[in-house]
Each structure stands twice: as structure tokens, then as C-alpha cells.
PDB file of C-alpha atoms in Angstrom:
ATOM      1  CA  MET K 380      -7.425  -0.663  19.058  1.00 73.00           C
ATOM      2  CA  ALA K 381      -8.797  -2.349  16.017  1.00 77.00           C
ATOM      3  CA  ASN K 382     -12.508  -3.417  16.243  1.00 85.00           C
ATOM      4  CA  GLN K 383     -13.750  -6.995  15.410  1.00 89.00           C
ATOM      5  CA  LYS K 384     -14.888  -6.025  11.873  1.00 92.00           C
ATOM      6  CA  GLU K 385     -11.321  -4.875  11.105  1.00 92.00           C
ATOM      7  CA  LYS K 386      -9.776  -8.037  12.494  1.00 94.00           C
ATOM      8  CA  ASN K 387     -12.222 -10.295  10.570  1.00 96.00           C
ATOM      9  CA  LEU K 388     -11.406  -8.521   7.259  1.00 97.00           C
ATOM     10  CA  ALA K 389      -7.683  -8.613   7.988  1.00 97.00           C
ATOM     11  CA  LEU K 390      -7.901 -12.311   8.570  1.00 97.00           C
ATOM     12  CA  ALA K 391      -9.983 -12.893   5.495  1.00 98.00           C
ATOM     13  CA  ILE K 392      -7.458 -11.100   3.173  1.00 98.00           C
ATOM     14  CA  ALA K 393      -4.465 -12.884   4.877  1.00 98.00           C
ATOM     15  CA  SER K 394      -6.295 -16.201   4.245  1.00 97.00           C
ATOM     16  CA  CYS K 395      -7.220 -15.558   0.620  1.00 97.00           C
ATOM     17  CA  SER K 396      -7.792 -18.899  -1.078  1.00 95.00           C
ATOM     18  CA  ASP K 397      -6.501 -17.618  -4.364  1.00 97.00           C
ATOM     19  CA  VAL K 398      -2.989 -17.921  -2.979  1.00 97.00           C
ATOM     20  CA  CYS K 399      -3.218 -21.706  -2.600  1.00 95.00           C
ATOM     21  CA  ASN K 400      -4.814 -22.083  -6.061  1.00 95.00           C
ATOM     22  CA  ALA K 401      -2.565 -19.850  -7.831  1.00 96.00           C
ATOM     23  CA  VAL K 402       0.851 -21.143  -6.908  1.00 95.00           C
ATOM     24  CA  ASN K 403       0.761 -24.048  -9.333  1.00 95.00           C
ATOM     25  CA  ASP K 404      -1.845 -22.725 -11.761  1.00 96.00           C
ATOM     26  CA  GLN K 405      -0.123 -20.719 -14.482  1.00 96.00           C
ATOM     27  CA  ASN K 406      -3.541 -19.523 -15.817  1.00 97.00           C
ATOM     28  CA  HIS K 407      -4.526 -17.995 -12.529  1.00 98.00           C
ATOM     29  CA  PRO K 408      -4.250 -14.138 -12.552  1.00 97.00           C
ATOM     30  CA  CYS K 409      -2.395 -14.217  -9.210  1.00 97.00           C
ATOM     31  CA  HIS K 410       0.091 -16.953 -10.282  1.00 98.00           C
ATOM     32  CA  LYS K 411       3.003 -14.592 -11.212  1.00 97.00           C
ATOM     33  CA  VAL K 412       2.952 -12.587  -7.954  1.00 97.00           C
ATOM     34  CA  VAL K 413       2.527 -15.758  -5.812  1.00 98.00           C
ATOM     35  CA  ASP K 414       5.154 -17.677  -7.825  1.00 97.00           C
ATOM     36  CA  TRP K 415       7.620 -14.839  -7.454  1.00 97.00           C
ATOM     37  CA  GLN K 416       7.552 -15.068  -3.650  1.00 97.00           C
ATOM     38  CA  ALA K 417       7.436 -18.858  -3.680  1.00 97.00           C
ATOM     39  CA  LYS K 418      10.728 -18.805  -5.543  1.00 96.00           C
ATOM     40  CA  GLN K 419      12.418 -16.635  -2.826  1.00 96.00           C
ATOM     41  CA  HIS K 420      12.257 -19.449  -0.330  1.00 94.00           C
ATOM     42  CA  ILE K 421      14.774 -22.334  -0.275  1.00 93.00           C
ATOM     43  CA  PRO K 422      13.661 -24.737  -1.517  1.00 94.00           C
ATOM     44  CA  PRO K 423      10.974 -22.981  -3.605  1.00 94.00           C
ATOM     45  CA  ILE K 424       7.465 -23.476  -2.168  1.00 95.00           C
ATOM     46  CA  THR K 425       5.141 -25.577  -4.334  1.00 95.00           C
ATOM     47  CA  GLU K 426       2.449 -26.258  -1.632  1.00 95.00           C
ATOM     48  CA  VAL K 427       1.208 -23.286   0.282  1.00 96.00           C
ATOM     49  CA  LYS K 428      -0.556 -25.021   3.187  1.00 93.00           C
ATOM     50  CA  SER K 429       1.761 -25.319   6.230  1.00 95.00           C
ATOM     51  CA  SER K 430       4.490 -23.357   4.387  1.00 96.00           C
ATOM     52  CA  LYS K 431       6.532 -20.317   5.308  1.00 96.00           C
ATOM     53  CA  LEU K 432       5.107 -18.368   2.427  1.00 97.00           C
ATOM     54  CA  HIS K 433       4.170 -14.919   3.615  1.00 97.00           C
ATOM     55  CA  ARG K 434       0.398 -14.389   3.620  1.00 98.00           C
ATOM     56  CA  PRO K 435      -1.244 -11.509   1.742  1.00 98.00           C
ATOM     57  CA  GLU K 436      -0.922  -8.185   3.544  1.00 97.00           C
ATOM     58  CA  SER K 437      -4.167  -6.431   4.452  1.00 96.00           C
ATOM     59  CA  TRP K 438      -3.140  -2.896   5.211  1.00 96.00           C
ATOM     60  CA  THR K 439      -0.810  -1.023   7.552  1.00 94.00           C
ATOM     61  CA  GLY K 440      -2.242   1.508  10.050  1.00 91.00           C
ATOM     62  CA  ASP K 441      -5.655   1.869  11.785  1.00 87.00           C
ATOM     63  CA  LEU K 442      -8.096   1.377   8.919  1.00 94.00           C
ATOM     64  CA  ALA K 443     -11.135   2.359  10.961  1.00 93.00           C
ATOM     65  CA  THR K 444      -9.820   5.762  12.182  1.00 92.00           C
ATOM     66  CA  ALA K 445      -7.212   7.178   9.838  1.00 93.00           C
ATOM     67  CA  LYS K 446      -8.468  10.138   7.685  1.00 94.00           C
ATOM     68  CA  ILE K 447      -5.700   9.872   5.151  1.00 96.00           C
ATOM     69  CA  MET K 448      -4.976   6.771   2.938  1.00 97.00           C
ATOM     70  CA  PHE K 449      -2.038   6.007   0.783  1.00 95.00           C
ATOM     71  CA  LEU K 450      -2.873   3.525  -1.944  1.00 95.00           C
ATOM     72  CA  SER K 451      -0.054   1.596  -3.724  1.00 90.00           C
ATOM     73  CA  SER K 452       0.232  -1.333  -6.161  1.00 89.00           C
ATOM     74  CA  ASN K 453       1.497  -4.100  -3.752  1.00 93.00           C
ATOM     75  CA  PRO K 454       3.489  -4.625  -0.630  1.00 94.00           C
ATOM     76  CA  SER K 455       7.223  -5.330  -0.789  1.00 92.00           C
ATOM     77  CA  PHE K 456       8.845  -8.521   0.536  1.00 94.00           C
ATOM     78  CA  ASP K 457      11.456  -9.155   3.276  1.00 94.00           C
ATOM     79  CA  LEU K 458      12.249 -12.791   3.922  1.00 93.00           C
ATOM     80  CA  LEU K 459      13.635 -11.884   7.376  1.00 93.00           C
ATOM     81  CA  GLU K 460      10.549 -10.142   8.691  1.00 95.00           C
ATOM     82  CA  ASN K 461       8.466 -12.069  11.288  1.00 95.00           C
ATOM     83  CA  PHE K 462       5.458 -11.991   9.039  1.00 96.00           C
ATOM     84  CA  PRO K 463       2.292 -14.268   9.191  1.00 97.00           C
ATOM     85  CA  ASN K 464       2.826 -17.375   7.128  1.00 97.00           C
ATOM     86  CA  TRP K 465       0.670 -20.470   6.369  1.00 97.00           C
ATOM     87  CA  ASN K 466       2.301 -22.647   9.033  1.00 96.00           C
ATOM     88  CA  GLU K 467      -0.473 -23.040  11.595  1.00 94.00           C
ATOM     89  CA  LYS K 468       1.999 -24.167  14.209  1.00 95.00           C
ATOM     90  CA  GLU K 469       3.680 -20.790  14.004  1.00 95.00           C
ATOM     91  CA  TRP K 470       0.705 -18.426  13.416  1.00 96.00           C
ATOM     92  CA  CYS K 471      -2.741 -18.765  14.883  1.00 95.00           C
ATOM     93  CA  ASP K 472      -5.792 -16.834  13.571  1.00 96.00           C
ATOM     94  CA  GLU K 473      -5.790 -14.413  16.470  1.00 95.00           C
ATOM     95  CA  ASP K 474      -2.178 -13.352  15.784  1.00 95.00           C
ATOM     96  CA  ILE K 475      -2.729 -13.190  12.129  1.00 96.00           C
ATOM     97  CA  SER K 476      -5.761 -10.857  12.466  1.00 95.00           C
ATOM     98  CA  LEU K 477      -3.956  -8.755  15.047  1.00 93.00           C
ATOM     99  CA  PHE K 478      -0.935  -8.315  12.836  1.00 94.00           C
ATOM    100  CA  GLY K 479      -3.138  -7.286   9.889  1.00 94.00           C
ATOM    101  CA  ALA K 480      -5.390  -4.864  11.827  1.00 93.00           C
ATOM    102  CA  GLU K 481      -2.652  -3.485  14.258  1.00 92.00           C
ATOM    103  CA  ARG K 482       0.696  -3.964  12.550  1.00 94.00           C
ATOM    104  CA  PHE K 483       2.229  -0.834  14.000  1.00 93.00           C
ATOM    105  CA  THR K 484       3.056  -0.747  17.691  1.00 91.00           C
ATOM    106  CA  THR K 485       4.763   1.432  20.132  1.00 91.00           C
ATOM    107  CA  SER K 486       6.055  -1.614  22.209  1.00 84.00           C
ATOM    108  CA  THR K 487       9.529  -2.915  21.481  1.00 73.00           C
ATOM    109  CA  GLY K 488       8.576  -6.015  23.370  1.00 81.00           C
ATOM    110  CA  ARG K 489       6.038  -7.346  20.783  1.00 82.00           C
ATOM    111  CA  LYS K 490       7.534 -10.060  18.697  1.00 87.00           C
ATOM    112  CA  PHE K 491       5.847  -9.064  15.430  1.00 93.00           C
ATOM    113  CA  GLY K 492       4.696  -6.025  13.574  1.00 93.00           C
ATOM    114  CA  ALA K 493       6.362  -2.655  12.958  1.00 94.00           C
ATOM    115  CA  MET K 494       7.482   0.256  15.208  1.00 94.00           C
ATOM    116  CA  ASP K 495       5.757   3.554  15.616  1.00 95.00           C
ATOM    117  CA  SER K 496       7.849   6.039  17.525  1.00 93.00           C
ATOM    118  CA  PRO K 497       8.951   9.674  17.758  1.00 94.00           C
ATOM    119  CA  LEU K 498      12.458   8.345  17.489  1.00 94.00           C
ATOM    120  CA  LYS K 499      13.809   8.160  13.923  1.00 93.00           C
ATOM    121  CA  SER K 500      16.240   5.389  15.161  1.00 93.00           C
ATOM    122  CA  ILE K 501      13.186   3.086  15.890  1.00 93.00           C
ATOM    123  CA  ARG K 502      10.181   4.217  13.809  1.00 95.00           C
ATOM    124  CA  ASP K 503       9.151   2.619  10.462  1.00 95.00           C
ATOM    125  CA  ARG K 504      11.106  -0.560  11.005  1.00 95.00           C
ATOM    126  CA  THR K 505       9.778  -4.081  10.906  1.00 95.00           C
ATOM    127  CA  ILE K 506      10.386  -6.741  13.695  1.00 93.00           C
ATOM    128  CA  SER K 507      12.497  -9.562  12.279  1.00 94.00           C
ATOM    129  CA  THR K 508      12.266 -13.294  13.064  1.00 92.00           C
ATOM    130  CA  ASP K 509      15.147 -12.930  15.440  1.00 91.00           C
ATOM    131  CA  GLY K 510      13.325 -10.164  17.335  1.00 89.00           C
ATOM    132  CA  LYS K 511      15.588  -7.449  16.157  1.00 91.00           C
ATOM    133  CA  LEU K 512      14.414  -4.321  14.138  1.00 93.00           C
ATOM    134  CA  SER K 513      15.068  -4.086  10.446  1.00 94.00           C
ATOM    135  CA  GLY K 514      16.497  -1.073   8.667  1.00 93.00           C
ATOM    136  CA  SER K 515      14.220   1.826   8.117  1.00 93.00           C
ATOM    137  CA  VAL K 516      11.608   1.257   5.335  1.00 92.00           C
ATOM    138  CA  LYS K 517      12.092   3.855   2.812  1.00 89.00           C
ATOM    139  CA  HIS K 518       8.524   3.838   1.453  1.00 88.00           C
ATOM    140  CA  TRP K 519       7.169   4.230   5.057  1.00 93.00           C
ATOM    141  CA  ASN K 520       9.515   7.131   5.752  1.00 91.00           C
ATOM    142  CA  TRP K 521       8.203   8.885   2.584  1.00 90.00           C
ATOM    143  CA  VAL K 522       4.519   8.271   3.495  1.00 92.00           C
ATOM    144  CA  ARG K 523       4.998   9.521   7.098  1.00 94.00           C
ATOM    145  CA  GLU K 524       6.719  12.761   5.885  1.00 92.00           C
ATOM    146  CA  PHE K 525       4.041  13.278   3.237  1.00 91.00           C
ATOM    147  CA  ALA K 526       1.271  12.732   5.835  1.00 94.00           C
ATOM    148  CA  ALA K 527       2.960  15.039   8.268  1.00 95.00           C
ATOM    149  CA  PHE K 528       3.157  17.827   5.589  1.00 92.00           C
ATOM    150  CA  VAL K 529      -0.521  17.379   4.813  1.00 92.00           C
ATOM    151  CA  ILE K 530      -1.651  17.322   8.350  1.00 93.00           C
ATOM    152  CA  GLY K 531       0.756  20.075   9.439  1.00 94.00           C
ATOM    153  CA  LYS K 532       2.414  18.206  12.276  1.00 94.00           C
ATOM    154  CA  PRO K 533       6.061  17.511  12.844  1.00 95.00           C
ATOM    155  CA  VAL K 534       7.172  14.120  11.566  1.00 94.00           C
ATOM    156  CA  GLU K 535       7.945  12.862  15.073  1.00 94.00           C
ATOM    157  CA  GLU K 536       4.431  13.698  16.173  1.00 96.00           C
ATOM    158  CA  THR K 537       2.739  12.022  13.192  1.00 95.00           C
ATOM    159  CA  SER K 538       1.363   8.616  14.034  1.00 94.00           C
ATOM    160  CA  ALA K 539       1.403   5.701  11.682  1.00 93.00           C
ATOM    161  CA  ILE K 540      -1.215   4.062  13.933  1.00 91.00           C
ATOM    162  CA  SER K 541      -3.911   6.766  13.806  1.00 90.00           C
ATOM    163  CA  ASP K 542      -3.019   9.576  11.374  1.00 94.00           C
ATOM    164  CA  TYR K 543      -2.821   7.626   8.114  1.00 96.00           C
ATOM    165  CA  VAL K 544      -3.248   4.120   6.738  1.00 96.00           C
ATOM    166  CA  MET K 545      -1.369   2.422   3.854  1.00 96.00           C
ATOM    167  CA  THR K 546      -2.937  -0.284   1.718  1.00 96.00           C
ATOM    168  CA  GLU K 547      -2.620  -1.732  -1.735  1.00 94.00           C
ATOM    169  CA  LEU K 548      -4.707  -2.977  -4.663  1.00 93.00           C
ATOM    170  CA  VAL K 549      -2.699  -6.271  -4.833  1.00 95.00           C
ATOM    171  CA  HIS K 550      -2.147  -7.790  -1.373  1.00 97.00           C
ATOM    172  CA  CYS K 551       0.390 -10.534  -2.195  1.00 97.00           C
ATOM    173  CA  LYS K 552       4.003  -9.484  -1.716  1.00 97.00           C
ATOM    174  CA  SER K 553       6.754  -9.047  -4.327  1.00 96.00           C
ATOM    175  CA  LYS K 554       9.606  -6.623  -5.205  1.00 93.00           C
ATOM    176  CA  SER K 555       9.545  -4.300  -8.208  1.00 88.00           C
ATOM    177  CA  GLU K 556       5.773  -4.969  -8.636  1.00 90.00           C
ATOM    178  CA  ALA K 557       6.449  -8.477 -10.015  1.00 95.00           C
ATOM    179  CA  GLY K 558       3.317 -10.113 -11.073  1.00 95.00           C
ATOM    180  CA  VAL K 559       1.235  -7.085 -10.184  1.00 92.00           C
ATOM    181  CA  PRO K 560      -0.196  -6.187 -13.617  1.00 90.00           C
ATOM    182  CA  GLN K 561      -1.778  -9.576 -14.076  1.00 94.00           C
ATOM    183  CA  ALA K 562      -3.241  -9.691 -10.502  1.00 95.00           C
ATOM    184  CA  LEU K 563      -4.479  -6.139 -10.211  1.00 90.00           C
ATOM    185  CA  PRO K 564      -8.007  -6.507 -11.669  1.00 89.00           C
ATOM    186  CA  HIS K 565      -8.822  -9.737  -9.790  1.00 94.00           C
ATOM    187  CA  CYS K 566      -7.438  -8.642  -6.345  1.00 95.00           C
ATOM    188  CA  THR K 567      -8.933  -5.130  -6.688  1.00 92.00           C
ATOM    189  CA  ASN K 568     -12.378  -6.539  -7.367  1.00 92.00           C
ATOM    190  CA  LYS K 569     -12.167  -9.006  -4.519  1.00 96.00           C
ATOM    191  CA  TRP K 570     -11.010  -6.705  -1.716  1.00 96.00           C
ATOM    192  CA  PHE K 571     -10.926  -3.023  -2.376  1.00 94.00           C
ATOM    193  CA  ASP K 572     -14.587  -2.222  -1.743  1.00 93.00           C
ATOM    194  CA  LYS K 573     -14.555  -4.305   1.551  1.00 95.00           C
ATOM    195  CA  ILE K 574     -11.541  -2.168   2.720  1.00 97.00           C
ATOM    196  CA  MET K 575     -13.221   1.090   1.757  1.00 95.00           C
ATOM    197  CA  GLU K 576     -16.400   0.205   3.545  1.00 95.00           C
ATOM    198  CA  ILE K 577     -14.561   0.334   6.828  1.00 96.00           C
ATOM    199  CA  SER K 578     -12.243   3.275   6.045  1.00 96.00           C
ATOM    200  CA  PRO K 579     -13.400   6.870   6.904  1.00 95.00           C
ATOM    201  CA  ALA K 580     -10.447   8.245   4.949  1.00 96.00           C
ATOM    202  CA  GLU K 581     -11.342  11.685   3.412  1.00 95.00           C
ATOM    203  CA  ILE K 582      -8.257  11.865   1.234  1.00 96.00           C
ATOM    204  CA  ILE K 583      -6.773   8.941  -0.866  1.00 96.00           C
ATOM    205  CA  PHE K 584      -3.410   9.471  -2.328  1.00 94.00           C
ATOM    206  CA  VAL K 585      -3.083   7.097  -5.326  1.00 92.00           C
ATOM    207  CA  ALA K 586       0.689   6.535  -5.722  1.00 87.00           C
ATOM    208  CA  GLY K 587       2.173   5.595  -9.014  1.00 83.00           C
ATOM    209  CA  ILE K 588       1.040   4.932 -12.503  1.00 83.00           C
ATOM    210  CA  LYS K 589       0.253   1.153 -12.205  1.00 81.00           C
ATOM    211  CA  THR K 590      -2.060   1.852  -9.222  1.00 85.00           C
ATOM    212  CA  ALA K 591      -3.683   4.771 -10.979  1.00 87.00           C
ATOM    213  CA  LYS K 592      -4.281   2.886 -14.200  1.00 84.00           C
ATOM    214  CA  THR K 593      -6.208   0.192 -12.247  1.00 81.00           C
ATOM    215  CA  PHE K 594      -8.067   2.809 -10.203  1.00 85.00           C
ATOM    216  CA  VAL K 595      -9.432   4.410 -13.304  1.00 86.00           C
ATOM    217  CA  ARG K 596     -10.548   0.970 -14.681  1.00 81.00           C
ATOM    218  CA  VAL K 597     -12.894   0.969 -11.722  1.00 79.00           C
ATOM    219  CA  PHE K 598     -13.835   4.592 -11.496  1.00 80.00           C
ATOM    220  CA  GLY K 599     -12.778   6.061 -14.776  1.00 74.00           C
ATOM    221  CA  GLU K 600     -16.124   7.091 -16.029  1.00 77.00           C
ATOM    222  CA  ASN K 601     -16.519   9.424 -13.085  1.00 77.00           C
ATOM    223  CA  MET K 602     -13.014  10.939 -13.384  1.00 84.00           C
ATOM    224  CA  PRO K 603     -11.581  13.740 -15.445  1.00 85.00           C
ATOM    225  CA  SER K 604      -9.342  12.725 -18.315  1.00 85.00           C
ATOM    226  CA  GLU K 605      -6.549  14.843 -16.987  1.00 86.00           C
ATOM    227  CA  TRP K 606      -6.344  12.952 -13.731  1.00 88.00           C
ATOM    228  CA  GLY K 607      -3.004  11.255 -13.742  1.00 85.00           C
ATOM    229  CA  SER K 608      -0.220  11.287 -16.264  1.00 82.00           C
ATOM    230  CA  TRP K 609       0.511   8.390 -18.574  1.00 78.00           C
ATOM    231  CA  ALA K 610       0.505   9.263 -22.322  1.00 65.00           C
ATOM    232  CA  GLY K 611      -1.135   6.946 -24.720  1.00 61.00           C
ATOM    233  CA  SER K 612      -4.141   7.120 -27.033  1.00 52.00           C
ATOM    234  CA  GLU K 613      -5.586   3.801 -25.602  1.00 60.00           C
ATOM    235  CA  TYR K 614      -6.484   5.559 -22.306  1.00 61.00           C
ATOM    236  CA  ARG K 615      -9.256   8.035 -21.906  1.00 69.00           C
ATOM    237  CA  ASN K 616      -7.620   9.041 -18.555  1.00 72.00           C
ATOM    238  CA  GLY K 617      -4.115   9.854 -17.650  1.00 79.00           C
ATOM    239  CA  LYS K 618      -3.900  12.736 -20.049  1.00 80.00           C
ATOM    240  CA  GLY K 619      -2.682  15.223 -17.464  1.00 79.00           C
ATOM    241  CA  ALA K 620       0.800  16.431 -16.406  1.00 77.00           C
ATOM    242  CA  TRP K 621       3.200  15.503 -13.707  1.00 79.00           C
ATOM    243  CA  PRO K 622       6.836  16.616 -13.785  1.00 80.00           C
ATOM    244  CA  LYS K 623       9.222  13.785 -14.225  1.00 76.00           C
ATOM    245  CA  THR K 624      12.294  15.318 -12.729  1.00 77.00           C
ATOM    246  CA  ALA K 625      13.143  18.185 -10.348  1.00 76.00           C
ATOM    247  CA  LEU K 626      14.733  19.980 -13.250  1.00 81.00           C
ATOM    248  CA  GLU K 627      11.541  19.845 -15.197  1.00 82.00           C
ATOM    249  CA  LEU K 628       9.578  20.855 -12.156  1.00 82.00           C
ATOM    250  CA  ASN K 629      11.673  24.015 -11.740  1.00 83.00           C
ATOM    251  CA  SER K 630      11.412  24.873 -15.403  1.00 86.00           C
ATOM    252  CA  LEU K 631       7.544  24.491 -15.384  1.00 85.00           C
ATOM    253  CA  VAL K 632       7.350  26.561 -12.131  1.00 85.00           C
ATOM    254  CA  ARG K 633       9.425  29.312 -13.710  1.00 88.00           C
ATOM    255  CA  ALA K 634       7.171  29.229 -16.796  1.00 91.00           C
ATOM    256  CA  GLY K 635       4.031  29.471 -14.669  1.00 87.00           C
ATOM    257  CA  GLU K 636       2.910  26.074 -16.046  1.00 84.00           C
ATOM    258  CA  TRP K 637       3.040  24.105 -12.755  1.00 83.00           C
ATOM    259  CA  ASN K 638       0.824  25.911 -10.268  1.00 83.00           C
ATOM    260  CA  LEU K 639      -2.175  25.120  -8.076  1.00 83.00           C
ATOM    261  CA  ASP K 640      -4.536  24.996 -11.044  1.00 86.00           C
ATOM    262  CA  ALA K 641      -2.253  22.412 -12.841  1.00 84.00           C
ATOM    263  CA  GLN K 642      -1.901  20.318  -9.677  1.00 83.00           C
ATOM    264  CA  SER K 643      -5.638  20.413  -9.026  1.00 87.00           C
ATOM    265  CA  LYS K 644      -6.239  18.561 -12.195  1.00 87.00           C
ATOM    266  CA  ASN K 645      -4.777  15.519 -10.420  1.00 89.00           C
ATOM    267  CA  THR K 646      -7.670  15.552  -7.933  1.00 92.00           C
ATOM    268  CA  CYS K 647     -11.300  14.648  -8.014  1.00 92.00           C
ATOM    269  CA  ILE K 648     -14.089  13.824  -5.675  1.00 94.00           C
ATOM    270  CA  LEU K 649     -15.529  10.276  -5.853  1.00 93.00           C
ATOM    271  CA  GLU K 650     -18.041   8.213  -3.742  1.00 92.00           C
ATOM    272  CA  ILE K 651     -16.136   5.082  -2.631  1.00 91.00           C
ATOM    273  CA  GLY K 652     -17.493   2.642  -0.091  1.00 90.00           C
ATOM    274  CA  GLY K 653     -20.501   4.813   0.489  1.00 90.00           C
ATOM    275  CA  LYS K 654     -18.381   7.886   1.324  1.00 93.00           C
ATOM    276  CA  ARG K 655     -17.243  10.966  -0.617  1.00 94.00           C
ATOM    277  CA  ARG K 656     -13.462  11.054  -0.848  1.00 96.00           C
ATOM    278  CA  LEU K 657     -10.920  13.427  -2.366  1.00 96.00           C
ATOM    279  CA  VAL K 658      -8.732  11.269  -4.669  1.00 95.00           C
ATOM    280  CA  VAL K 659      -5.298  12.608  -5.450  1.00 93.00           C
ATOM    281  CA  PHE K 660      -2.758  11.181  -8.018  1.00 90.00           C
ATOM    282  CA  ILE K 661       0.881  11.430  -6.930  1.00 86.00           C
ATOM    283  CA  ALA K 662       4.046  10.070  -8.463  1.00 79.00           C
ATOM    284  CA  ARG K 663       5.908   7.480  -6.517  1.00 74.00           C
ATOM    285  CA  PRO K 664       9.334   7.931  -4.938  1.00 68.00           C
ATOM    286  CA  GLY K 665      12.210   6.887  -7.176  1.00 60.00           C
ATOM    287  CA  GLY K 666      13.178   8.066 -10.632  1.00 49.00           C
ATOM    288  CA  GLY K 667      11.882  11.691 -10.478  1.00 50.00           C
ATOM    289  CA  GLY K 668      10.900  10.976  -6.962  1.00 50.00           C
ATOM    290  CA  GLY K 669      12.111  14.311  -5.589  1.00 54.00           C
ATOM    291  CA  VAL K 670       9.225  15.933  -7.511  1.00 61.00           C
ATOM    292  CA  ASN K 671       6.588  14.340  -5.345  1.00 59.00           C
ATOM    293  CA  THR K 672       8.122  15.570  -1.963  1.00 64.00           C
ATOM    294  CA  PRO K 673       6.391  18.876  -1.516  1.00 71.00           C
ATOM    295  CA  TRP K 674       8.441  19.669   1.616  1.00 71.00           C
ATOM    296  CA  ASN K 675      11.493  19.879  -0.622  1.00 69.00           C
ATOM    297  CA  HIS K 676       9.801  22.075  -3.289  1.00 66.00           C
TER     298      HIS K 676
END
């Protein structure tokens, strides 16, 4: 069960005033990500208050207990999910904070949230506006398998409620990271420290290059230059290696160039939110995604 501090922060993120300001202000750093979602509704939303625009997503999992965190760029968007919106007649503050702090549930009777279950046919699915379960969320499947591999438990015994937590640097929703580059610095500065002050996570998996680049903007001076992999002379960091395809991975392994020493360069220890954490860069699924599934390699 989430404590009051978690619920208060979840409500604060979900009620971020920047959303209302950004929807019509093209100069606002959050405009592109908010505008992307606004245009998915019919008719497009131009006034956030009392609308069905999905609110920013705080995190997914139990922030106050999970020892493993997966950090991504921003949450995806599903118009059919029963997700907190800005219509106060549909969503009260209590339900908004409960959704944000305790999104996963084991009860099929709850009308909102996401399912945690030993059963593959039920778990990692959102609850839709019609009360039915969505299809399986691929990103959540991947995170659960990764967490299970790290913890050393079977997937069906790994809990999305207590074993790990997922959050993002940008909390407004879009697909294919639309509007994320522009919003990243502003949203990160506003919310990331507050999230980490609550989280006891000992390991943070930073997933994907966009997330990693922003992460090193904040902590770069304390991070090794070989952490991450994005070539370019303009970056002090990101000069390390990460195989792009399974074929390249196998070639590097055979040559003895991808081993524990090479992988360890993508890790470092940082103090974040008053706690020392092991921070690990990993590639996101997709593209060469098979490379970042260690249970396959």
C-alpha cells in the first residue's frame, strides 16, 4: 500500500500546471508532447481543464519499496485505457493519486489501473474504459523479464507491485517519443529529484539513448565517459560500446571484446536523492533489441 507521501507526489505530477500552459503556447518546452496527445482526441483538445486529455503519468509500481528502477524517456499512449483525465466529474483527486501510486493491482474487479498476476493471459495489461483488459504491453513484458532475470526469480513470481518500479523523465504521454527531446530538461528538473527522494532503488536501469543523454546532462560530471553509447564529438559521455544487433553481439563475444569488463563500463555509482545507487545503461527493446535481453544471450 502506498503511503501518503507517495500519493501526494503522484497527484502533484498528474496535476502538473505546465500541461494547461503548454497546450496552446508553442514556446513552452512541453508544447510538442502535450500537443501530440491533444491531437489524438476528436475533436482535438485546445482547453485542458475539464477535458479527456490523459494526465501526466507519475510512475508504475510501488515507488517506496521497489529496489530496482527502470527509467525511460516517456510513457506511451492508449486512447482506450481508463486513465486519469482532466474531467473532474470523472476523476476525483483520491482516485488520481491512487492510480498514480498504486497502478498495478491483483484485483480484476478494479475499474482502473493495470494487472499484476502469475498468469501470462492477465498480467501486464491495462484496464480499458469498457472494463476489459487491453492486449499485453510489450514494454512491461520486457521489464518484468529483465527484473526477474536480475532478481533470480521466475517471471510468474516477479511482482510489478513490489519488485521493481518503472518511471520516466518526461511524464506526459506520446508515442515514438514525440515531443520528448524538447520537454526532457524541463520535466526532469521539475520532478526527478522528488521521485528519487522517495525511492529506495539500489539499481537504476537507464533505458535508451534519449533517456541516457538527459541523465548525463544532470550527472555527467560524475560519470565515466564510457558510460552509454552514442558516438559524437559534442558529448563528453556516451563514448562506450553497446552491440547494435545480435549478429554484432555474437561477433564481439567470439572476439573476446564483449565481456564482463566491457559491460561494466556501462555502470557507475552515483548519489541520487540522498542515496548511493548503481546506475546501468541498457539499450531499449526494438531495433537491435535482442541484444539487451540477457536471458536470450
